mmCIF file of C-alpha atoms in Angstrom:
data_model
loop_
_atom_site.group_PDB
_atom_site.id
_atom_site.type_symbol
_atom_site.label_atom_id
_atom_site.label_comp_id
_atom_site.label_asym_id
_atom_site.label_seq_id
_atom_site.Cartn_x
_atom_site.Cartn_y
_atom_site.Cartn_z
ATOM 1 C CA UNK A 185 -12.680 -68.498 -11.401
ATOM 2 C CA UNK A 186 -10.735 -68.276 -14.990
ATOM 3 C CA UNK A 187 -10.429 -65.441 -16.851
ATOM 4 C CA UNK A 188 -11.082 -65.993 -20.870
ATOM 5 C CA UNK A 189 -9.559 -64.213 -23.644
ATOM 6 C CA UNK A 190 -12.490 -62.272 -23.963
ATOM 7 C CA UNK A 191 -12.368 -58.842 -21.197
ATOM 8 C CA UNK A 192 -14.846 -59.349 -18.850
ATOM 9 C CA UNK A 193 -15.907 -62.699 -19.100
ATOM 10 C CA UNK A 194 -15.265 -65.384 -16.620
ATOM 11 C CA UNK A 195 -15.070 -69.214 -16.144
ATOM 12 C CA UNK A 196 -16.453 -70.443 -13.097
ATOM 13 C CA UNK A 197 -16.712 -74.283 -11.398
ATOM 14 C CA UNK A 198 -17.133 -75.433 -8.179
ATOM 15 C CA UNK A 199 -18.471 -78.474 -6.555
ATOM 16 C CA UNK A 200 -21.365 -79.181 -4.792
ATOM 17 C CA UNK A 201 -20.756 -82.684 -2.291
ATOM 18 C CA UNK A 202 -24.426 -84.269 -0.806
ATOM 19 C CA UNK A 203 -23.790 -86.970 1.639
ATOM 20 C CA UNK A 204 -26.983 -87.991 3.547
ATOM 21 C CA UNK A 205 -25.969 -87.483 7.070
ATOM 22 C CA UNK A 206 -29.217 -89.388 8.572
ATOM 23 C CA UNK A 207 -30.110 -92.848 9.782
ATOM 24 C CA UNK A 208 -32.436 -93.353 7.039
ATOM 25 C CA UNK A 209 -32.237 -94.264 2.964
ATOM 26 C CA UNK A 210 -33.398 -91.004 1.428
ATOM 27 C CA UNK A 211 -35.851 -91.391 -1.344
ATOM 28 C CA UNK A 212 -37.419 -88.723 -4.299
ATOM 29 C CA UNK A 213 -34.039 -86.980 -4.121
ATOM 30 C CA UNK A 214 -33.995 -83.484 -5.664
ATOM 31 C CA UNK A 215 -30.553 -81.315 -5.949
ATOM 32 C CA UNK A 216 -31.268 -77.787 -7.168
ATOM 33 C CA UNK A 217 -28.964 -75.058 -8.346
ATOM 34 C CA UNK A 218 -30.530 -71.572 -9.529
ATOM 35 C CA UNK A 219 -27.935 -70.039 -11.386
ATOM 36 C CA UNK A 220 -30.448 -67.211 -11.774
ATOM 37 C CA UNK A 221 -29.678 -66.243 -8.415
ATOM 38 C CA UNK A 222 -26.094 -66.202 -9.094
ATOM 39 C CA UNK A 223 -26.919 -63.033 -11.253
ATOM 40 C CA UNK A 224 -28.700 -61.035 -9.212
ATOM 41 C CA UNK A 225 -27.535 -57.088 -10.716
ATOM 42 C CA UNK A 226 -29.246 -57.838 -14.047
ATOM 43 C CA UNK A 227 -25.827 -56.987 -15.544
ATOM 44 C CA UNK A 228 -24.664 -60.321 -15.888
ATOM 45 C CA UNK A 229 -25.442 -62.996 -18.729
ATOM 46 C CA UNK A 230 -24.648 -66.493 -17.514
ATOM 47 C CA UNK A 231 -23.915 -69.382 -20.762
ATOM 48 C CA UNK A 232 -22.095 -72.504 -21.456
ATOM 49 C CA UNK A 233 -23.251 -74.537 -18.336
ATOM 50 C CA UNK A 234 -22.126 -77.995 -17.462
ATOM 51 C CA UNK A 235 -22.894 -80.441 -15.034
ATOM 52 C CA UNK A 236 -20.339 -83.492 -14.261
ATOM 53 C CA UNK A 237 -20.753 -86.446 -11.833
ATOM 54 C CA UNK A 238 -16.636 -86.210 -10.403
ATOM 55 C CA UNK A 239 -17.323 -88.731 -7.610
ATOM 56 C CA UNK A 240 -20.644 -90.814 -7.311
ATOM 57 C CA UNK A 241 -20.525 -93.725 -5.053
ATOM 58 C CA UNK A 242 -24.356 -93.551 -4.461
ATOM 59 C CA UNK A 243 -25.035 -94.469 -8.283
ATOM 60 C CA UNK A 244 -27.280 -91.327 -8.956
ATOM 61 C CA UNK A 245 -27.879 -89.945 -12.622
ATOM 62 C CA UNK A 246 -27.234 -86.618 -14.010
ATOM 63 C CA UNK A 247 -30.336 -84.312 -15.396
ATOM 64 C CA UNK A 248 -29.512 -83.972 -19.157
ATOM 65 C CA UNK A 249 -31.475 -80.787 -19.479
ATOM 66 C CA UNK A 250 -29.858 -79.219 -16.457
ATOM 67 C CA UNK A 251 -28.676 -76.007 -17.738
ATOM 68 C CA UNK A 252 -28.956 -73.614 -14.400
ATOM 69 C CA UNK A 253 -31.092 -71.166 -15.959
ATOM 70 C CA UNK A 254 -34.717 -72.944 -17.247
ATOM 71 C CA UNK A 255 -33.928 -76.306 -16.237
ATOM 72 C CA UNK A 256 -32.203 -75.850 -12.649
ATOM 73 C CA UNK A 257 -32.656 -79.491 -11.533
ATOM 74 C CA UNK A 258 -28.832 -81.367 -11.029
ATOM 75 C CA UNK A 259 -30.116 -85.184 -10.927
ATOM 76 C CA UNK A 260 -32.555 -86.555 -13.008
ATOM 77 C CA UNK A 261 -36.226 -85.883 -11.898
ATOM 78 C CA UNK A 262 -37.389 -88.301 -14.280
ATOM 79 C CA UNK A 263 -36.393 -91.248 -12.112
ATOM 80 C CA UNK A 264 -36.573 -91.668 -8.428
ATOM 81 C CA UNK A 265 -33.551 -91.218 -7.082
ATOM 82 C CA UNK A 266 -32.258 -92.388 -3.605
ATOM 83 C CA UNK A 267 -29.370 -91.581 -1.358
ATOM 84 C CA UNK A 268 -28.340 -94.478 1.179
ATOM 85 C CA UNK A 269 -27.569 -93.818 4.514
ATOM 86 C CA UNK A 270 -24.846 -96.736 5.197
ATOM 87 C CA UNK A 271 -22.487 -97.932 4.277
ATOM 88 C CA UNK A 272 -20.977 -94.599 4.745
ATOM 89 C CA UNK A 273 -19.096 -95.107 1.798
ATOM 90 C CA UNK A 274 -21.816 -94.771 -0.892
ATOM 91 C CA UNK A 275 -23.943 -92.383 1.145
ATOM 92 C CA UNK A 276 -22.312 -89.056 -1.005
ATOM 93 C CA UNK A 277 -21.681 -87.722 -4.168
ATOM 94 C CA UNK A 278 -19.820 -84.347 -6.005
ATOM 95 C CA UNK A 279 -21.260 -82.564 -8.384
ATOM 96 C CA UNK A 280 -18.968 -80.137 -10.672
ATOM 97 C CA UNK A 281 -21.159 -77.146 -12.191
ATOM 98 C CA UNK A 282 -19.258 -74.620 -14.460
ATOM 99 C CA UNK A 283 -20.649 -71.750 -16.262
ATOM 100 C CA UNK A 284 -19.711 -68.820 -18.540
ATOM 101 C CA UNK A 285 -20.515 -64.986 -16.669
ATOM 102 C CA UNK A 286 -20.238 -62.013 -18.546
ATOM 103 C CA UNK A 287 -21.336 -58.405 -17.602
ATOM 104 C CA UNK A 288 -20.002 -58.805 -14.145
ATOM 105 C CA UNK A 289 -19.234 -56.126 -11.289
ATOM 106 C CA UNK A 290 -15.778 -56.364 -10.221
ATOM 107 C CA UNK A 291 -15.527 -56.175 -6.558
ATOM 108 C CA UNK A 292 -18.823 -57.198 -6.161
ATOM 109 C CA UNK A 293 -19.572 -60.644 -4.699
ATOM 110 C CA UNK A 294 -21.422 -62.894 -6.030
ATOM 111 C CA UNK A 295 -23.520 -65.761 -3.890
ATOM 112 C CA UNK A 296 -24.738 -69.170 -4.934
ATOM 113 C CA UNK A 297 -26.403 -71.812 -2.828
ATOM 114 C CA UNK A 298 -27.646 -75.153 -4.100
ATOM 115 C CA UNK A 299 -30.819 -76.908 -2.396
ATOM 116 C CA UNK A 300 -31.478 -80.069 -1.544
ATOM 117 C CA UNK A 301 -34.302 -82.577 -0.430
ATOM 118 C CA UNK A 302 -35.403 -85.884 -0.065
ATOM 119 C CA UNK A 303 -37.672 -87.701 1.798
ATOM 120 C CA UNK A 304 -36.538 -90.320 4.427
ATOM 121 C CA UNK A 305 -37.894 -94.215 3.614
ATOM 122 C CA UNK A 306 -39.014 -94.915 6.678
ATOM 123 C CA UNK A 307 -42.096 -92.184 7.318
ATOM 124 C CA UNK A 308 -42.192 -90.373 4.491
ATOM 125 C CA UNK A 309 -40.697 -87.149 5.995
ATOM 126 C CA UNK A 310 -39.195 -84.490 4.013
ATOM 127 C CA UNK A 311 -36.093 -83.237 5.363
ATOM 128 C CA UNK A 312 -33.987 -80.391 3.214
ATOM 129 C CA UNK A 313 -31.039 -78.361 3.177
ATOM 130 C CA UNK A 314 -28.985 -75.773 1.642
ATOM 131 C CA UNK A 315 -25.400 -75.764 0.863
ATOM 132 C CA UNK A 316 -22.743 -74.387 3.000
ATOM 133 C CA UNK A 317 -19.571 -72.978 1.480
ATOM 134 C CA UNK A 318 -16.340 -75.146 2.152
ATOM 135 C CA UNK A 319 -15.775 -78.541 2.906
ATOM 136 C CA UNK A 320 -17.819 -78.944 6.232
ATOM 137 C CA UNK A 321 -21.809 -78.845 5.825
ATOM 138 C CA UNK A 322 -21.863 -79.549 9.743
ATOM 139 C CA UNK A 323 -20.108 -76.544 10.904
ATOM 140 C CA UNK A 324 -20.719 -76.951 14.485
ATOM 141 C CA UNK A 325 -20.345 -80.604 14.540
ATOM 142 C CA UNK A 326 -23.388 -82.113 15.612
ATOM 143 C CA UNK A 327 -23.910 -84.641 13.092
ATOM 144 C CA UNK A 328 -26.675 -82.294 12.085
ATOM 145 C CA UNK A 329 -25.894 -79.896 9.001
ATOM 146 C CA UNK A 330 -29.320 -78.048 8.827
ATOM 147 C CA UNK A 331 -28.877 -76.235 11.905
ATOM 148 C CA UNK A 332 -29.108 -72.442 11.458
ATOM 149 C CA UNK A 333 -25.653 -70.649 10.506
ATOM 150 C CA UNK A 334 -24.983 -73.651 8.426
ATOM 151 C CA UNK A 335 -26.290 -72.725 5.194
ATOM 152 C CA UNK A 336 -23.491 -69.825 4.227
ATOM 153 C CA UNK A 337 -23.732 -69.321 0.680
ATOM 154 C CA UNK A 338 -20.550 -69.620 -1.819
ATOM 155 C CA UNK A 339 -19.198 -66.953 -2.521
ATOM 156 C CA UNK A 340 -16.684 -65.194 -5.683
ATOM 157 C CA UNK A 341 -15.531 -62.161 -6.054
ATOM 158 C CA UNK A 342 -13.896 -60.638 -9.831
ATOM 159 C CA UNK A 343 -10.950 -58.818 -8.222
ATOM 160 C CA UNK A 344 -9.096 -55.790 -10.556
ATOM 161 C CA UNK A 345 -5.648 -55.574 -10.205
ATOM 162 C CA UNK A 346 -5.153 -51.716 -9.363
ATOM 163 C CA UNK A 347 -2.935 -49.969 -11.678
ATOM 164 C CA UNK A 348 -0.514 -46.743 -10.507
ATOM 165 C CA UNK A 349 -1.014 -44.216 -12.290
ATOM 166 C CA UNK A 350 -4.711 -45.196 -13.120
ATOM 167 C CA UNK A 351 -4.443 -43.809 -16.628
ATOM 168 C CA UNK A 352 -1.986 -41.264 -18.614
ATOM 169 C CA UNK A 353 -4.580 -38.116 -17.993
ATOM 170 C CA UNK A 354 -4.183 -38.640 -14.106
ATOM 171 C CA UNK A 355 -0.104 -39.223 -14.286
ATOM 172 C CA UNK A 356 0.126 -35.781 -15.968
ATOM 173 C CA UNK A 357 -2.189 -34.255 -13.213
ATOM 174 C CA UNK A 358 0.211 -36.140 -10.402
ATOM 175 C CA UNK A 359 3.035 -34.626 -12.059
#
């Protein structure tokens, strides 16, 4: 989170990592992220939205259109797109979405989750998942990230700095 010039008005990025954690090739991938959702008070206008590829060993293709608002899909739904399960080391990607937010609450916080789903080659099954703030999607270690408790949403939070005395009228009443 990066303040602008501008009062009020934030720059925010974070990355969303999809590694397919089963035995399968995924197939008809779909990566979602609602930035409607993201402004849930009605205050808040969210602009200047960018999506960036910043690691993509499994070769998948950015949505063009993806702009978090009318278009909220992160790959390309025009073209079937697969995530391999081995070798490990092309079964992930990282997605980098920034935005613009103005008309925000300070102190408030603010929760985003992306979705995901794709269906495995093998019999056709759909399996999904939501994102899980941090590093680890698997937080209990199980090899299985889609296990309940393991879809905490990410979470930011536009902190004030308190000032002492709050404003001139209040130092004269302290004094």
């Amino acid at each position: 989170i990066n303040p602008t010039a501008t009062p009020g008005v934030y720059d925010v990025s974070y990355d969303i990592y999809v590694q397919n954690f089963g035995n399968w090739p995924l197939t008809k991938l779909d990566i979602e992220d609602d930035l409607t959702q993201v402004a849930v008070t009605g205050m808040e206008t969210i602009s200047n939205v960018t999506a960036s590829l910043t690691s993509n060993p499994a070769g998948v293709t950015l949505n063009p259109s993806y702009d978090g608002i009318s278009d909220i899909y992160l790959i390309d739904p025009s073209t079937s797109q697969n995530l391999p399960a081995y070798p490990v080391a092309q079964n992930h990607f990282t997605i980098r979405v920034s935005f613009r937010i103005t008309g925000v609450i300070p102190g408030y916080e603010y929760d985003n989750n992306a979705y995901g789903e794709g269906y495995d080659n093998l019999y056709n099954f759909r399996v999904w998942d939501l994102s899980t703030n941090g590093s680890n999607p698997d937080l209990n270690g199980n090899y299985k990230p889609d296990d309940t408790g393991e879809d905490q949403p990410t979470p930011f939070i536009i902190s004030v700095a308190p000032e002492l005395p709050p404003c001139a009228a209040m130092n004269t009443v302290l004094m």
